[in-house]
Amino acid sequence: MSARLHIVDHEKIDGHEAGTLVNRSFYLNDMPRLILLCRIFGHRPVVDGYDTTTAMARSAARWVACGRCGVRPSPQGDLDPDQWRLGQRYPGPFSDAAPPTKTDAAPAPPARPQTPGPWPTQPTVTFSGQLVIGRSTYRTLGATLKVGNDGSENALACSLRLGRLGALYLSSGDYGRRIQRRLNAGTYESRVIEVAAHDGSLWWKLWAPRDSWTKGTPRWMDGNTVLNPIDRWLGPVRYSYEDVGPKRPGRVVMPEGDVHEVTLQLQRQRKGRRRGRSVESWTVDWTSSPGIPTRNHSWKGDEVLGSGTDVSDAAVDAGRWAEEACARIAAAMSRDRSHHRWRGPSTFPQPEPEPDFDVEVS
Ligand SMILES: [Zn+2]
């Protein structure tokens, strides 16, 4: 048996993402497990499983695994939870029966207690990872180490995320099962150690349960703090809007010749922090039905149904804010059409074709 390398190029399969240079996953299959101690001394069978008791019901199972390397015999066995304690040494017996072969027909569930079978002779591991160079979907900065649980596919996993530079993710498969069993045995909740920076804050997790944050989770274990010193002292920048006067109708005339009725609402915008001065300016909130087309796709949502635009103080003073807003909306929609390479019906004047230039040679 030898290791096999399998590489997936996400740029080819999922399509190229702007700014991404490399985005590949790799899988090292059939890697031999490093169980030197167990090869010398033999496996150390212990009772493994879970126990979850709620007011409604008790769900429990027991099987056998090596307490050192985590390898399970095949079949792993199904012991009586009332008779076997989690973590208890398992003295035997083991059956010599071959592991059940996979068949199409659903096998009858084996009756308890089912005796564990023989240890696998060549346990293997799949080690996998993903490398992104350039911009990645996850634009955060941070590093994470996960210590899995007894049910995890990966005993250990880690990631390093460098924002626009790229990211690296590694998953150990069953490598590190011994470390995982030392640190986080007998649970079905992975633990995470993480430091990350995003949204102007620093976030941390220190041996935090990965999937179950509660109000009782202490802040040292799972918390965050605002990093930006100005945000800290004065509060984050916020925008607020207040309607001024009644709604007004308007008309947006696109250079291509199409005309769109819009509804306009003048608003006073305030931009400021919790403390300190705020800056005021005029904006217009606009809506259009059935919308202004900016894309050539045929599905719904090709039209822009509304947005906001700035207008000048002079426009409001002169009572011309609706006119100026419509011109600015046309400019914004024209930019959108360029961005989406829109080709629609157009009465826009086209350049005269150049007259043929004949040179007469006499
Ligand atoms: Zn072992």
mmCIF file with all atom_site columns, C-alpha atoms in Angstrom, residues 218-329:
data_model
loop_
_atom_site.group_PDB
_atom_site.id
_atom_site.type_symbol
_atom_site.label_atom_id
_atom_site.label_alt_id
_atom_site.label_comp_id
_atom_site.label_asym_id
_atom_site.label_entity_id
_atom_site.label_seq_id
_atom_site.pdbx_PDB_ins_code
_atom_site.Cartn_x
_atom_site.Cartn_y
_atom_site.Cartn_z
_atom_site.occupancy
_atom_site.B_iso_or_equiv
_atom_site.pdbx_formal_charge
_atom_site.auth_seq_id
_atom_site.auth_comp_id
_atom_site.auth_asym_id
_atom_site.auth_atom_id
_atom_site.pdbx_PDB_model_num
ATOM 1   C CA . PRO A 1 218 ? -16.391 33.577 29.900  1.00 0.00 ? 218 PRO A CA 1
ATOM 2   C CA . ARG A 1 219 ? -14.897 36.432 27.859  1.00 0.00 ? 219 ARG A CA 1
ATOM 3   C CA . TRP A 1 220 ? -11.312 35.214 28.344  1.00 0.00 ? 220 TRP A CA 1
ATOM 4   C CA . MET A 1 221 ? -12.350 31.992 26.613  1.00 0.00 ? 221 MET A CA 1
ATOM 5   C CA . ASP A 1 222 ? -14.290 33.491 23.711  1.00 0.00 ? 222 ASP A CA 1
ATOM 6   C CA . GLY A 1 223 ? -14.305 37.236 23.265  1.00 0.00 ? 223 GLY A CA 1
ATOM 7   C CA . ASN A 1 224 ? -13.302 40.278 21.283  1.00 0.00 ? 224 ASN A CA 1
ATOM 8   C CA . THR A 1 225 ? -12.138 43.856 21.730  1.00 0.00 ? 225 THR A CA 1
ATOM 9   C CA . VAL A 1 226 ? -12.265 46.911 19.477  1.00 0.00 ? 226 VAL A CA 1
ATOM 10  C CA . LEU A 1 227 ? -8.783  47.490 18.006  1.00 0.00 ? 227 LEU A CA 1
ATOM 11  C CA . ASN A 1 228 ? -9.042  50.865 16.260  1.00 0.00 ? 228 ASN A CA 1
ATOM 12  C CA . PRO A 1 229 ? -8.098  53.447 18.979  1.00 0.00 ? 229 PRO A CA 1
ATOM 13  C CA . ILE A 1 230 ? -10.381 56.142 17.528  1.00 0.00 ? 230 ILE A CA 1
ATOM 14  C CA . ASP A 1 231 ? -13.299 53.660 17.490  1.00 0.00 ? 231 ASP A CA 1
ATOM 15  C CA . ARG A 1 232 ? -12.450 52.851 21.105  1.00 0.00 ? 232 ARG A CA 1
ATOM 16  C CA . TRP A 1 233 ? -12.504 56.451 22.346  1.00 0.00 ? 233 TRP A CA 1
ATOM 17  C CA . LEU A 1 234 ? -15.226 58.016 20.248  1.00 0.00 ? 234 LEU A CA 1
ATOM 18  C CA . GLY A 1 235 ? -17.327 55.030 19.199  1.00 0.00 ? 235 GLY A CA 1
ATOM 19  C CA . PRO A 1 236 ? -17.631 53.595 15.667  1.00 0.00 ? 236 PRO A CA 1
ATOM 20  C CA . VAL A 1 237 ? -18.765 55.767 12.742  1.00 0.00 ? 237 VAL A CA 1
ATOM 21  C CA . ARG A 1 238 ? -22.515 55.512 12.187  1.00 0.00 ? 238 ARG A CA 1
ATOM 22  C CA . TYR A 1 239 ? -24.887 56.985 9.639   1.00 0.00 ? 239 TYR A CA 1
ATOM 23  C CA . SER A 1 240 ? -28.424 58.111 10.394  1.00 0.00 ? 240 SER A CA 1
ATOM 24  C CA . TYR A 1 241 ? -31.105 59.422 8.045   1.00 0.00 ? 241 TYR A CA 1
ATOM 25  C CA . GLU A 1 242 ? -34.129 61.599 8.590   1.00 0.00 ? 242 GLU A CA 1
ATOM 26  C CA . ASP A 1 243 ? -36.819 62.213 5.957   1.00 0.00 ? 243 ASP A CA 1
ATOM 27  C CA . VAL A 1 244 ? -37.294 65.889 5.051   1.00 0.00 ? 244 VAL A CA 1
ATOM 28  C CA . GLY A 1 245 ? -40.566 66.872 3.364   1.00 0.00 ? 245 GLY A CA 1
ATOM 29  C CA . PRO A 1 246 ? -42.919 64.646 1.340   1.00 0.00 ? 246 PRO A CA 1
ATOM 30  C CA . LYS A 1 247 ? -41.969 62.146 -1.400  1.00 0.00 ? 247 LYS A CA 1
ATOM 31  C CA . ARG A 1 248 ? -41.707 63.531 -4.941  1.00 0.00 ? 248 ARG A CA 1
ATOM 32  C CA . PRO A 1 249 ? -42.020 61.917 -8.360  1.00 0.00 ? 249 PRO A CA 1
ATOM 33  C CA . GLY A 1 250 ? -39.071 62.129 -10.724 1.00 0.00 ? 250 GLY A CA 1
ATOM 34  C CA . ARG A 1 251 ? -37.977 60.989 -14.172 1.00 0.00 ? 251 ARG A CA 1
ATOM 35  C CA . VAL A 1 252 ? -34.633 59.395 -14.993 1.00 0.00 ? 252 VAL A CA 1
ATOM 36  C CA . VAL A 1 253 ? -33.707 59.757 -18.675 1.00 0.00 ? 253 VAL A CA 1
ATOM 37  C CA . MET A 1 254 ? -30.946 57.424 -19.777 1.00 0.00 ? 254 MET A CA 1
ATOM 38  C CA . PRO A 1 255 ? -28.707 58.460 -22.700 1.00 0.00 ? 255 PRO A CA 1
ATOM 39  C CA . GLU A 1 256 ? -29.790 55.281 -24.536 1.00 0.00 ? 256 GLU A CA 1
ATOM 40  C CA . GLY A 1 257 ? -33.294 56.770 -24.709 1.00 0.00 ? 257 GLY A CA 1
ATOM 41  C CA . ASP A 1 258 ? -35.166 54.786 -22.049 1.00 0.00 ? 258 ASP A CA 1
ATOM 42  C CA . VAL A 1 259 ? -37.082 56.790 -19.441 1.00 0.00 ? 259 VAL A CA 1
ATOM 43  C CA . HIS A 1 260 ? -37.926 55.592 -15.912 1.00 0.00 ? 260 HIS A CA 1
ATOM 44  C CA . GLU A 1 261 ? -40.388 56.984 -13.381 1.00 0.00 ? 261 GLU A CA 1
ATOM 45  C CA . VAL A 1 262 ? -38.895 57.146 -9.901  1.00 0.00 ? 262 VAL A CA 1
ATOM 46  C CA . THR A 1 263 ? -40.067 58.165 -6.426  1.00 0.00 ? 263 THR A CA 1
ATOM 47  C CA . LEU A 1 264 ? -37.701 60.431 -4.513  1.00 0.00 ? 264 LEU A CA 1
ATOM 48  C CA . GLN A 1 265 ? -37.388 61.188 -0.805  1.00 0.00 ? 265 GLN A CA 1
ATOM 49  C CA . LEU A 1 266 ? -35.056 63.930 0.403   1.00 0.00 ? 266 LEU A CA 1
ATOM 50  C CA . GLN A 1 267 ? -33.134 62.971 3.555   1.00 0.00 ? 267 GLN A CA 1
ATOM 51  C CA . ARG A 1 268 ? -30.734 64.638 5.979   1.00 0.00 ? 268 ARG A CA 1
ATOM 52  C CA . GLN A 1 269 ? -27.773 62.325 6.511   1.00 0.00 ? 269 GLN A CA 1
ATOM 53  C CA . ARG A 1 270 ? -25.773 62.516 9.717   1.00 0.00 ? 270 ARG A CA 1
ATOM 54  C CA . LYS A 1 271 ? -22.379 60.820 9.852   1.00 0.00 ? 271 LYS A CA 1
ATOM 55  C CA . GLY A 1 272 ? -20.771 60.740 13.248  1.00 0.00 ? 272 GLY A CA 1
ATOM 56  C CA . ARG A 1 273 ? -19.455 58.855 16.238  1.00 0.00 ? 273 ARG A CA 1
ATOM 57  C CA . ARG A 1 274 ? -20.966 58.452 19.688  1.00 0.00 ? 274 ARG A CA 1
ATOM 58  C CA . ARG A 1 275 ? -18.815 61.391 20.817  1.00 0.00 ? 275 ARG A CA 1
ATOM 59  C CA . GLY A 1 276 ? -17.591 64.386 18.854  1.00 0.00 ? 276 GLY A CA 1
ATOM 60  C CA . ARG A 1 277 ? -19.045 66.382 15.977  1.00 0.00 ? 277 ARG A CA 1
ATOM 61  C CA . SER A 1 278 ? -21.225 64.867 13.304  1.00 0.00 ? 278 SER A CA 1
ATOM 62  C CA . VAL A 1 279 ? -21.211 65.853 9.621   1.00 0.00 ? 279 VAL A CA 1
ATOM 63  C CA . GLU A 1 280 ? -24.537 66.549 7.927   1.00 0.00 ? 280 GLU A CA 1
ATOM 64  C CA . SER A 1 281 ? -25.285 66.325 4.216   1.00 0.00 ? 281 SER A CA 1
ATOM 65  C CA . TRP A 1 282 ? -28.225 65.871 1.825   1.00 0.00 ? 282 TRP A CA 1
ATOM 66  C CA . THR A 1 283 ? -29.094 62.545 0.246   1.00 0.00 ? 283 THR A CA 1
ATOM 67  C CA . VAL A 1 284 ? -32.033 61.286 -1.772  1.00 0.00 ? 284 VAL A CA 1
ATOM 68  C CA . ASP A 1 285 ? -33.513 57.826 -1.284  1.00 0.00 ? 285 ASP A CA 1
ATOM 69  C CA . TRP A 1 286 ? -35.057 56.635 -4.555  1.00 0.00 ? 286 TRP A CA 1
ATOM 70  C CA . THR A 1 287 ? -37.192 53.727 -5.712  1.00 0.00 ? 287 THR A CA 1
ATOM 71  C CA . SER A 1 288 ? -38.257 52.630 -9.163  1.00 0.00 ? 288 SER A CA 1
ATOM 72  C CA . SER A 1 289 ? -40.822 50.082 -10.284 1.00 0.00 ? 289 SER A CA 1
ATOM 73  C CA . PRO A 1 290 ? -40.282 47.910 -12.317 1.00 0.00 ? 290 PRO A CA 1
ATOM 74  C CA . GLY A 1 291 ? -36.684 49.134 -12.003 1.00 0.00 ? 291 GLY A CA 1
ATOM 75  C CA . ILE A 1 292 ? -33.893 50.371 -14.258 1.00 0.00 ? 292 ILE A CA 1
ATOM 76  C CA . PRO A 1 293 ? -32.230 47.596 -16.306 1.00 0.00 ? 293 PRO A CA 1
ATOM 77  C CA . THR A 1 294 ? -28.435 47.421 -16.076 1.00 0.00 ? 294 THR A CA 1
ATOM 78  C CA . ARG A 1 295 ? -27.738 43.776 -17.000 1.00 0.00 ? 295 ARG A CA 1
ATOM 79  C CA . ASN A 1 296 ? -28.536 41.518 -19.916 1.00 0.00 ? 296 ASN A CA 1
ATOM 80  C CA . HIS A 1 297 ? -29.485 38.435 -17.923 1.00 0.00 ? 297 HIS A CA 1
ATOM 81  C CA . SER A 1 298 ? -33.033 37.281 -18.153 1.00 0.00 ? 298 SER A CA 1
ATOM 82  C CA . TRP A 1 299 ? -33.596 36.271 -14.571 1.00 0.00 ? 299 TRP A CA 1
ATOM 83  C CA . LYS A 1 300 ? -35.266 38.413 -11.942 1.00 0.00 ? 300 LYS A CA 1
ATOM 84  C CA . GLY A 1 301 ? -33.186 41.018 -10.199 1.00 0.00 ? 301 GLY A CA 1
ATOM 85  C CA . ASP A 1 302 ? -31.561 42.412 -13.328 1.00 0.00 ? 302 ASP A CA 1
ATOM 86  C CA . GLU A 1 303 ? -33.146 45.784 -12.639 1.00 0.00 ? 303 GLU A CA 1
ATOM 87  C CA . VAL A 1 304 ? -32.065 48.237 -9.975  1.00 0.00 ? 304 VAL A CA 1
ATOM 88  C CA . LEU A 1 305 ? -35.160 48.899 -7.867  1.00 0.00 ? 305 LEU A CA 1
ATOM 89  C CA . GLY A 1 306 ? -33.753 51.687 -5.755  1.00 0.00 ? 306 GLY A CA 1
ATOM 90  C CA . SER A 1 307 ? -30.774 53.122 -3.949  1.00 0.00 ? 307 SER A CA 1
ATOM 91  C CA . GLY A 1 308 ? -29.521 56.404 -2.560  1.00 0.00 ? 308 GLY A CA 1
ATOM 92  C CA . THR A 1 309 ? -27.653 59.319 -4.073  1.00 0.00 ? 309 THR A CA 1
ATOM 93  C CA . ASP A 1 310 ? -26.044 62.485 -2.726  1.00 0.00 ? 310 ASP A CA 1
ATOM 94  C CA . VAL A 1 311 ? -27.320 65.903 -3.784  1.00 0.00 ? 311 VAL A CA 1
ATOM 95  C CA . SER A 1 312 ? -25.599 69.276 -3.310  1.00 0.00 ? 312 SER A CA 1
ATOM 96  C CA . ASP A 1 313 ? -26.565 71.914 -0.735  1.00 0.00 ? 313 ASP A CA 1
ATOM 97  C CA . ALA A 1 314 ? -27.078 74.319 -3.656  1.00 0.00 ? 314 ALA A CA 1
ATOM 98  C CA . ALA A 1 315 ? -29.616 71.957 -5.237  1.00 0.00 ? 315 ALA A CA 1
ATOM 99  C CA . VAL A 1 316 ? -31.662 71.897 -2.028  1.00 0.00 ? 316 VAL A CA 1
ATOM 100 C CA . ASP A 1 317 ? -31.382 75.716 -1.607  1.00 0.00 ? 317 ASP A CA 1
ATOM 101 C CA . ALA A 1 318 ? -32.540 76.250 -5.191  1.00 0.00 ? 318 ALA A CA 1
ATOM 102 C CA . GLY A 1 319 ? -35.415 73.758 -4.897  1.00 0.00 ? 319 GLY A CA 1
ATOM 103 C CA . ARG A 1 320 ? -33.816 71.623 -7.634  1.00 0.00 ? 320 ARG A CA 1
ATOM 104 C CA . TRP A 1 321 ? -32.838 68.588 -5.577  1.00 0.00 ? 321 TRP A CA 1
ATOM 105 C CA . ALA A 1 322 ? -35.196 66.248 -7.490  1.00 0.00 ? 322 ALA A CA 1
ATOM 106 C CA . GLU A 1 323 ? -33.719 67.278 -10.873 1.00 0.00 ? 323 GLU A CA 1
ATOM 107 C CA . GLU A 1 324 ? -30.140 66.902 -9.653  1.00 0.00 ? 324 GLU A CA 1
ATOM 108 C CA . ALA A 1 325 ? -30.973 63.543 -8.029  1.00 0.00 ? 325 ALA A CA 1
ATOM 109 C CA . CYS A 1 326 ? -32.379 62.207 -11.343 1.00 0.00 ? 326 CYS A CA 1
ATOM 110 C CA . ALA A 1 327 ? -29.223 63.258 -13.222 1.00 0.00 ? 327 ALA A CA 1
ATOM 111 C CA . ARG A 1 328 ? -27.028 61.583 -10.607 1.00 0.00 ? 328 ARG A CA 1
ATOM 112 C CA . ILE A 1 329 ? -29.167 58.399 -10.712 1.00 0.00 ? 329 ILE A CA 1
#
